[in-house]
């Protein structure tokens, strides 16, 4: 939802908390309470409740809806022997790796690098376009890509000169959602890398140029050491977001068949469509734990970056 | 070393590809709404028309869904801004034990308990509370998710406001609530406005939460409803979808432009999920 404020490093301002307004503990507590109740009931509780739901045979309809039974680790046993779950995990891995780790990271860096000393209007125009892709609502973006990838009139087929065209979303649904997510999400990496690149001292670049280093050598030996930590935190963040992204559903709804059923869509299909709350609760807990792992690694990396900065 | 000419050519090829990749899909959104026979193709309108916008007015749910999006956005915005401002103010000014740890923990939670990971418990919770098909339920769920970041950003902002104003007001006998209303809120207005815009943008585009919690088409916001625009023949109603998507996208683009021109591009403030 709203995670990423920490992207540039959360540095708590250590102002000395003196109670200048005379709030007092009681009133201060009263001020914090509404927010804490909302967060507690609609964020913390659902997270914890998942533990319990995943250990029951809760269903939306039927007997188990009224009186769910405690089934212990049964749901986890089932998940770990379920081929469709492994299939969706594999697709998620492909999606995250292709669209975030390689796609957004690579394109974001390439754009930031290519535009670092481009003329101002070129830079501004391209940045504005990339940002526009980012701020448009995902329901709209999804439809724009359905149009681009359409078999008969889609622009991609027109550019490739294919008539009759390829039905991309039916024949290569994973490729479709990967390209969609690269288009929509590259802005973050581009902005982050262009901030990171400005931290590379120009004198180092100049020295490399005078020493006759090639572009690849300069990138490897001069630029990369400076931006390594940014690259790490950026990759962790976009991995976390992409892993939790539900919007591929808007393009393929997991189909055709289960060919693009990433974990987010798998949970939706088993829980809301299939009504198997217990089983999908168990899957959700697996997702929560992966998120927790990614977030903790991120916090650790962000802290080291701040210390070394 | 690669000759300069080759480098220039590589640069222009790259820039060209980048521009085309990012611009082409958007061109459809700009031309198809005005086309009297829109297709999936990106092309200038064959015959310019505004009939597709008329179709929005004629659709039973379309205008209502924009109203629903507005209700959800403004409702969440009020709840988030008020409760985050109170909490951030107290956290900034009073001695709260374990304050920094608390804020970190909340931020961590909001990035771990995402819409995808929590869709099952949230659906069940709202179901048990009898709030399925209620805007209030969606507002509560979205607020819970957005609050940690809002508190974090606002506390950072309030920390930069000098305490001397509040001190002098106190000397003159103002009560804490008076100080908050008459001194802190006016000074903190840019910060509050940023959080307000940020919340509206987040909610305006959010799909998953309203999608699972609102089943009744009369209640659905634009993000959810746009998927249901089909012609009687069962194929997507392209004219309606295009015009509706354009109308639905304009507010967020405007709000970004406004925020951008007033405050510059704030890296952390501009992040959307």
XYZ file of C-alpha atoms in Angstrom:
582
model
C 0.000 0.000 0.000
C 2.023 2.863 1.243
C 5.333 1.541 2.125
C 8.102 3.255 0.386
C 8.706 6.440 2.200
C 11.776 4.802 3.595
C 13.264 4.602 0.113
C 15.790 7.309 0.615
C 16.573 6.140 4.125
C 14.399 6.792 7.124
C 16.394 9.102 9.305
C 14.453 9.840 12.478
C 14.979 13.408 13.516
C 16.170 13.292 17.065
C 14.663 16.473 18.377
C 14.554 16.601 22.127
C 10.922 16.013 22.961
C 10.085 18.744 25.370
C 6.422 19.070 26.147
C 6.142 22.740 25.179
C 2.386 22.737 24.701
C 1.628 21.092 27.978
C 0.003 18.127 26.275
C 0.708 15.808 29.132
C 0.878 12.025 28.806
C -2.862 11.560 28.976
C -3.765 13.998 26.231
C -0.839 12.863 24.079
C -2.147 9.346 24.450
C -5.607 10.537 23.436
C -4.184 12.133 20.302
C -2.468 8.942 19.250
C -5.367 6.621 20.045
C -7.609 7.069 16.945
C -4.712 6.326 14.601
C -3.570 3.367 16.676
C -7.079 1.890 16.770
C -7.433 2.139 12.985
C -3.994 0.633 12.421
C -4.575 -1.982 15.082
C -7.939 -3.188 13.778
C -7.393 -2.904 10.022
C -3.680 -3.625 9.658
C -2.214 -5.441 12.651
C -5.211 -7.622 13.458
C -5.652 -8.948 9.889
C -1.949 -9.776 9.807
C -2.133 -11.742 13.053
C -5.514 -13.287 12.306
C -4.037 -14.873 9.178
C -2.145 -17.225 11.518
C -5.424 -18.545 12.896
C -7.371 -18.598 9.609
C -4.601 -20.576 7.968
C -4.927 -23.259 10.624
C -8.662 -23.836 10.073
C -10.858 -25.224 7.324
C -12.789 -21.921 7.097
C -14.964 -21.705 3.984
C -17.226 -18.947 2.699
C -20.209 -21.247 2.305
C -21.427 -24.520 3.739
C -20.950 -26.089 7.170
C -17.346 -24.953 7.582
C -18.512 -21.357 7.186
C -20.510 -21.519 10.439
C -18.223 -23.733 12.417
C -14.685 -23.807 11.089
C -12.591 -26.623 12.536
C -9.025 -26.319 13.646
C -6.954 -28.389 11.252
C -3.450 -27.539 12.415
C -0.854 -27.661 9.674
C -3.081 -29.477 7.195
C -3.414 -26.419 4.924
C 0.350 -25.988 4.794
C 0.840 -29.648 4.026
C -1.665 -29.283 1.215
C -0.011 -26.129 -0.142
C 3.397 -27.745 -0.168
C 2.103 -30.723 -2.137
C -0.095 -28.688 -4.468
C 1.292 -28.376 -7.976
C -0.850 -25.344 -8.823
C 0.661 -23.506 -5.853
C 4.193 -24.314 -6.997
C 3.202 -23.277 -10.491
C 1.996 -19.887 -9.260
C 5.133 -19.454 -7.146
C 7.228 -20.108 -10.217
C 5.226 -17.604 -12.268
C 5.613 -15.041 -9.472
C 9.360 -15.603 -9.511
C 9.396 -15.054 -13.279
C 7.227 -11.955 -12.930
C 9.314 -10.408 -10.147
C 12.605 -11.271 -11.773
C 11.643 -10.270 -15.280
C 9.691 -7.110 -14.578
C 11.353 -5.728 -11.436
C 14.862 -7.078 -10.855
C 15.836 -7.049 -14.534
C 13.238 -4.861 -16.238
C 12.592 -1.839 -14.029
C 16.085 -1.907 -12.561
C 17.785 -2.162 -15.948
C 15.604 0.279 -17.831
C 15.518 2.703 -14.889
C 19.297 2.745 -14.678
C 19.778 2.935 -18.447
C 17.452 5.931 -18.685
C 19.059 7.673 -15.716
C 22.538 7.059 -17.166
C 21.649 8.063 -20.723
C 19.865 11.221 -19.582
C 22.435 12.327 -16.998
C 23.838 15.019 -19.240
C 21.231 15.186 -21.968
C 19.750 18.546 -22.849
C 17.280 19.784 -20.260
C 14.176 19.567 -22.448
C 14.993 16.036 -23.630
C 15.501 14.957 -20.057
C 12.336 16.637 -18.823
C 10.181 15.256 -21.627
C 11.251 11.670 -21.108
C 11.043 11.906 -17.342
C 7.540 13.345 -17.595
C 6.441 10.479 -19.868
C 7.910 7.841 -17.565
C 6.285 9.493 -14.544
C 2.950 9.720 -16.335
C 3.043 5.953 -16.817
C 3.550 5.692 -13.088
C 0.768 7.968 -11.896
C -2.030 6.754 -14.191
C -4.441 4.469 -12.309
C -3.586 0.807 -12.846
C -7.060 -0.012 -14.208
C -6.405 2.453 -17.027
C -2.840 1.318 -17.661
C -4.005 -2.280 -17.834
C -6.462 -1.387 -20.557
C -3.855 0.593 -22.477
C -1.729 -2.556 -22.633
C -4.666 -4.754 -23.550
C -5.047 -2.379 -26.508
C -1.325 -2.389 -27.345
C -1.138 -6.195 -27.321
C -4.420 -6.903 -29.104
C -4.223 -9.506 -31.866
C -6.026 -7.677 -34.648
C -5.506 -3.956 -34.188
C -2.870 -3.811 -31.458
C -0.007 -1.382 -31.975
C 2.683 -3.950 -31.177
C 1.549 -6.199 -34.014
C 1.237 -3.192 -36.310
C 4.815 -2.151 -35.552
C 6.066 -5.676 -36.149
C 4.081 -5.797 -39.388
C 2.273 -8.959 -38.341
C -1.046 -9.641 -40.070
C -2.704 -11.700 -38.779
C -1.082 -10.645 -35.550
C 0.058 -12.583 -32.529
C -2.488 -12.865 -29.698
C 0.155 -11.861 -27.167
C -1.988 -12.127 -24.056
C -3.094 -15.621 -24.985
C 0.132 -17.005 -26.344
C 2.595 -15.160 -24.082
C 0.561 -13.900 -21.086
C 3.595 -13.743 -18.768
C 5.512 -11.623 -21.256
C 2.466 -9.344 -21.454
C 2.207 -8.709 -17.712
C 5.992 -8.333 -17.426
C 6.098 -5.610 -20.084
C 3.055 -3.971 -18.481
C 4.767 -3.850 -15.098
C 8.036 -2.535 -16.553
C 6.101 0.262 -18.244
C 4.197 1.149 -15.126
C 6.968 0.877 -12.551
C 10.221 2.067 -14.138
C 9.750 5.648 -12.905
C 10.729 4.769 -9.360
C 14.034 3.169 -10.352
C 14.789 5.933 -12.836
C 14.283 8.677 -10.237
C 16.240 6.781 -7.629
C 19.163 6.084 -9.959
C 19.273 9.617 -11.232
C 19.512 10.819 -7.629
C 22.176 8.175 -6.973
C 24.197 9.121 -10.071
C 24.392 12.710 -8.927
C 26.290 11.430 -5.877
C 29.133 10.222 -8.095
C 31.830 12.917 -7.907
C 32.335 14.457 -11.386
C 36.079 14.553 -10.768
C 36.151 10.735 -10.612
C 34.378 10.520 -13.956
C 36.767 13.065 -15.414
C 39.782 11.139 -14.152
C 38.406 7.948 -15.684
C 37.893 9.735 -18.999
C 41.419 11.146 -19.005
C 42.810 7.726 -18.152
C 41.108 6.472 -21.316
C 38.604 4.159 -19.630
C 35.823 2.775 -21.819
C 32.206 3.366 -20.912
C 31.885 -0.144 -19.496
C 35.036 0.276 -17.424
C 33.857 3.612 -16.072
C 30.514 2.100 -15.104
C 32.127 -0.864 -13.399
C 34.991 0.816 -11.568
C 33.817 4.365 -10.934
C 30.033 4.506 -10.993
C 29.012 1.152 -9.613
C 30.882 1.384 -6.277
C 29.041 4.620 -5.573
C 25.566 3.418 -6.373
C 25.853 -0.177 -5.179
C 23.856 0.400 -2.006
C 21.143 2.307 -3.853
C 20.919 -0.550 -6.312
C 20.474 -3.002 -3.468
C 17.760 -1.063 -1.647
C 15.995 -0.241 -4.921
C 15.955 -3.894 -5.934
C 14.591 -4.967 -2.560
C 11.801 -2.384 -2.651
C 10.614 -3.039 -6.170
C 10.820 -6.772 -5.485
C 8.556 -6.340 -2.464
C 6.041 -4.263 -4.424
C 6.022 -6.439 -7.507
C 5.672 -9.564 -5.399
C 2.505 -8.034 -3.893
C 1.176 -6.529 -7.090
C -2.364 -7.541 -7.934
C -2.750 -5.498 -11.108
C -1.704 -8.254 -13.573
C -5.166 -9.556 -12.715
C -6.553 -6.572 -14.611
C -4.893 -7.745 -17.816
C -5.081 -11.520 -17.876
C -7.049 -12.432 -14.699
C -4.491 -15.213 -14.294
C -5.335 -16.765 -17.621
C -5.571 -18.232 -20.091
C -6.171 -21.211 -17.805
C -3.585 -20.740 -15.090
C -0.843 -19.529 -17.416
C -0.326 -16.197 -15.632
C -1.744 -17.020 -12.213
C 0.837 -15.362 -9.979
C 0.465 -15.837 -6.209
C -1.586 -12.649 -5.725
C -4.137 -13.869 -8.256
C -3.947 -17.420 -6.903
C -4.983 -16.173 -3.456
C -7.869 -14.237 -4.974
C -9.039 -17.225 -6.981
C -8.901 -19.698 -4.097
C -10.277 -17.321 -1.450
C -12.833 -15.033 -3.032
C -13.857 -17.157 -6.021
C -13.267 -20.627 -4.557
C -14.336 -19.696 -1.014
C -11.523 -21.704 0.589
C -10.571 -19.180 3.231
C -8.576 -21.555 5.410
C -6.368 -22.816 2.634
C -5.782 -19.371 1.110
C -5.117 -18.033 4.627
C -2.216 -20.458 4.810
C -0.910 -19.225 1.435
C -1.322 -15.626 2.668
C 0.819 -16.384 5.694
C 3.570 -17.666 3.421
C 3.346 -14.367 1.489
C 3.402 -12.365 4.741
C 6.549 -14.159 5.866
C 8.272 -13.499 2.536
C 7.298 -9.814 2.811
C 8.653 -9.689 6.333
C 11.934 -11.213 5.196
C 12.278 -8.741 2.308
C 11.388 -5.773 4.526
C 13.866 -6.765 7.233
C 16.669 -7.210 4.714
C 15.704 -3.828 3.278
C 15.818 -2.088 6.676
C 19.205 -3.657 7.361
C 20.560 -2.547 4.003
C 19.144 0.962 4.407
C 20.770 1.263 7.817
C 24.179 0.163 6.555
C 23.864 2.614 3.678
C 23.180 5.472 6.054
C 26.072 4.530 8.259
C 28.500 4.310 5.363
C 27.185 7.491 3.762
C 36.948 3.434 -27.158
C 33.698 3.862 -29.054
C 33.841 6.849 -31.420
C 31.771 9.847 -30.410
C 29.548 9.622 -33.505
C 28.548 6.071 -32.670
C 27.852 7.109 -29.107
C 25.607 9.933 -30.263
C 23.709 7.561 -32.551
C 23.317 5.042 -29.726
C 22.036 7.813 -27.519
C 19.391 8.923 -30.011
C 18.290 5.381 -30.745
C 17.893 4.756 -27.042
C 16.035 8.004 -26.460
C 13.806 7.265 -29.456
C 12.952 3.791 -28.231
C 12.354 5.032 -24.699
C 10.053 7.789 -25.860
C 8.089 5.487 -28.148
C 7.763 2.792 -25.496
C 6.390 5.193 -22.916
C 4.385 7.460 -25.215
C 2.568 5.007 -27.535
C 0.156 3.486 -24.992
C -0.789 6.947 -23.721
C -1.544 8.202 -27.243
C -4.454 5.767 -27.391
C -5.887 7.401 -24.278
C -5.661 10.781 -26.003
C -7.119 9.859 -29.396
C -9.584 6.985 -28.938
C -12.032 8.974 -26.753
C -12.601 11.359 -29.682
C -12.895 8.702 -32.369
C -16.388 7.827 -33.594
C -15.313 4.260 -34.417
C -12.518 3.592 -31.946
C -10.450 0.428 -32.271
C -7.476 -0.834 -30.305
C -5.183 0.872 -32.803
C -3.232 4.002 -31.920
C -4.258 6.462 -34.633
C -5.734 9.920 -34.957
C -9.567 9.941 -34.741
C -11.196 8.988 -38.073
C -14.120 11.243 -37.403
C -13.886 13.598 -34.462
C -16.740 13.169 -32.013
C -17.727 13.819 -28.422
C -20.378 11.089 -28.487
C -18.236 8.810 -26.331
C -18.478 11.313 -23.512
C -22.233 11.407 -23.995
C -22.129 7.614 -23.568
C -20.678 8.122 -20.078
C -23.730 10.166 -19.110
C -26.030 7.553 -20.637
C -24.415 4.653 -18.805
C -26.327 3.644 -15.703
C -23.295 3.319 -13.448
C -20.530 5.463 -14.935
C -21.195 8.839 -13.341
C -22.125 7.179 -10.063
C -18.792 5.375 -9.997
C -16.915 8.654 -10.266
C -19.004 9.932 -7.349
C -18.116 6.738 -5.454
C -14.413 7.271 -6.162
C -14.766 10.790 -4.814
C -16.568 9.625 -1.668
C -13.938 6.969 -0.969
C -11.049 9.370 -1.645
C -12.379 12.250 0.409
C -13.597 10.012 3.220
C -10.230 8.302 3.533
C -8.471 11.636 3.166
C -10.363 13.205 6.095
C -9.854 10.185 8.326
C -6.153 9.851 7.470
C -5.293 13.545 7.703
C -7.110 14.144 11.002
C -5.931 11.042 12.830
C -2.409 11.214 11.392
C -2.090 14.914 12.280
C -3.162 14.307 15.890
C -0.861 11.318 16.252
C 2.093 12.979 14.522
C 1.712 16.087 16.656
C 1.662 14.133 19.900
C 4.595 11.989 18.761
C 6.570 15.069 17.820
C 5.875 17.137 20.934
C 5.270 14.835 23.864
C 7.409 12.307 25.659
C 6.145 9.043 24.268
C 8.229 6.084 25.351
C 9.624 4.016 22.458
C 8.456 6.570 19.911
C 10.947 5.953 17.119
C 10.665 2.203 17.518
C 6.879 2.495 17.296
C 6.994 4.483 14.065
C 9.468 2.038 12.532
C 7.340 -0.890 13.549
C 4.212 0.653 12.007
C 6.027 1.421 8.760
C 7.368 -2.114 8.645
C 3.877 -3.500 9.240
C 2.315 -1.409 6.504
C 4.792 -2.725 3.960
C 4.413 -6.329 5.100
C 0.624 -6.524 5.533
C -0.228 -5.574 1.956
C -3.536 -5.776 0.153
C -2.502 -9.035 -1.464
C -1.218 -10.700 1.690
C -4.158 -9.534 3.805
C -7.006 -9.922 1.339
C -8.334 -13.046 3.080
C -8.444 -11.707 6.674
C -9.650 -8.292 5.521
C -12.474 -9.783 3.514
C -13.488 -11.944 6.496
C -13.172 -9.063 8.959
C -15.365 -6.768 6.884
C -17.746 -9.660 6.260
C -18.074 -10.307 10.022
C -18.567 -6.588 10.680
C -21.373 -6.562 8.115
C -19.617 -3.880 6.073
C -19.497 -5.654 2.701
C -20.897 -3.260 0.067
C -20.319 -0.312 2.383
C -18.073 2.606 1.486
C -17.299 3.020 5.174
C -15.692 -0.412 5.305
C -13.404 0.400 2.365
C -12.477 3.757 3.926
C -11.538 2.049 7.214
C -9.386 -0.584 5.521
C -7.594 1.897 3.256
C -6.995 4.300 6.171
C -5.428 1.554 8.257
C -2.981 0.834 5.459
C -2.094 4.454 4.672
C -1.820 5.786 8.236
C 1.670 4.565 9.184
C 3.290 6.336 6.241
C 1.142 9.433 6.756
C 2.126 9.661 10.431
C 5.773 9.172 9.550
C 5.769 11.911 6.903
C 3.776 14.347 9.013
C 5.867 13.844 12.131
C 8.959 14.609 10.072
C 7.275 17.794 8.936
C 6.046 18.883 12.369
C 9.508 18.249 13.833
C 10.803 21.103 11.671
C 8.272 23.619 13.030
C 9.880 25.727 15.782
C 8.317 25.277 19.179
C 8.622 28.928 20.117
C 5.185 29.808 18.653
C 3.532 27.227 20.807
C 5.522 28.267 23.849
C 4.480 31.888 23.597
C 0.842 30.960 23.016
C 1.009 28.833 26.112
C 2.454 31.698 28.114
C -0.646 33.660 27.152
C -2.820 30.883 28.470
C -3.992 29.106 25.310
C -5.191 25.536 25.827
C -3.471 22.679 23.947
C -6.422 22.274 21.564
C -6.496 26.021 20.870
C -2.762 25.952 20.177
C -3.229 23.021 17.846
C -6.116 24.587 15.949
C -4.963 28.188 15.777
C -1.185 27.880 15.580
C 0.026 24.439 14.567
C -2.530 23.685 11.855
C -1.973 26.953 9.919
C 1.814 26.551 10.091
C 1.655 22.878 9.137
C -0.697 23.488 6.222
C 1.759 22.539 3.433
C 2.499 19.254 5.171
C -1.190 18.532 5.695
C -1.929 19.404 2.070
C 0.778 17.040 0.855
C -0.658 14.176 2.902
C -4.176 15.026 1.712
C -3.194 14.962 -1.975
C -1.126 11.830 -1.473
C -4.056 10.034 0.192
C -6.532 11.059 -2.510
C -4.195 9.863 -5.263
C -3.648 6.524 -3.517
C -7.345 5.871 -2.985
C -8.444 7.150 -6.397
C -6.325 4.519 -8.132
C -6.735 1.652 -5.676
C -8.365 -1.423 -7.137
C -8.004 -4.531 -4.990
C -9.670 -3.418 -1.748
C -12.839 -1.925 -3.296
C -12.894 -4.823 -5.769
C -13.219 -7.479 -3.068
C -15.326 -5.449 -0.616
C -17.876 -3.855 -2.961
C -19.940 -6.331 -4.954
C -22.844 -4.035 -5.781
C -22.219 -2.107 -9.010
C -24.004 0.943 -7.624
C -21.304 1.200 -4.974
C -18.214 0.506 -7.058
C -15.614 3.218 -7.732
C -14.328 3.979 -11.226
C -11.250 1.758 -10.848
C -13.473 -1.301 -10.449
C -16.355 -0.340 -12.697
C -14.284 0.336 -15.819
C -13.782 -3.428 -16.207
C -17.480 -3.954 -16.751
C -17.985 -1.775 -19.826
C -19.024 -4.213 -22.499
C -21.359 -3.797 -25.409
C -24.458 -5.929 -25.782
C -22.506 -8.106 -28.183
C -20.087 -8.945 -25.369
C -17.069 -7.125 -26.752
C -15.483 -4.242 -24.851
C -17.252 -0.937 -25.430
C -14.114 0.862 -26.593
C -15.563 4.335 -26.996
C -17.007 4.295 -23.508
C -13.886 2.743 -21.958
C -11.588 5.271 -23.629
C -13.619 8.353 -22.749
C -14.261 7.124 -19.226
C -10.569 6.263 -18.664
C -9.580 9.737 -19.781
C -12.038 11.465 -17.451
C -11.038 9.151 -14.626
C -7.293 9.781 -15.145
C -7.416 13.565 -15.355
C -7.839 14.286 -11.605
C -4.721 12.349 -10.545
C -2.612 13.905 -13.278
C -3.826 17.355 -12.262
C -3.122 16.713 -8.603
C 0.398 15.559 -9.399
C 1.002 18.639 -11.523
C -0.326 20.836 -8.730
C 1.790 19.165 -6.067
C 4.785 19.252 -8.395
C 4.496 22.919 -9.254
C 3.926 23.970 -5.650
C 6.347 21.818 -3.751
C 8.664 20.421 -6.418
C 8.977 16.704 -6.930
C 9.265 15.338 -3.430
C 10.817 11.955 -3.790
C 9.273 10.291 -0.783
C 6.000 12.151 -1.076
C 5.484 11.131 -4.676
C 5.658 7.430 -4.161
C 2.685 5.366 -5.019
C 2.189 1.697 -4.587
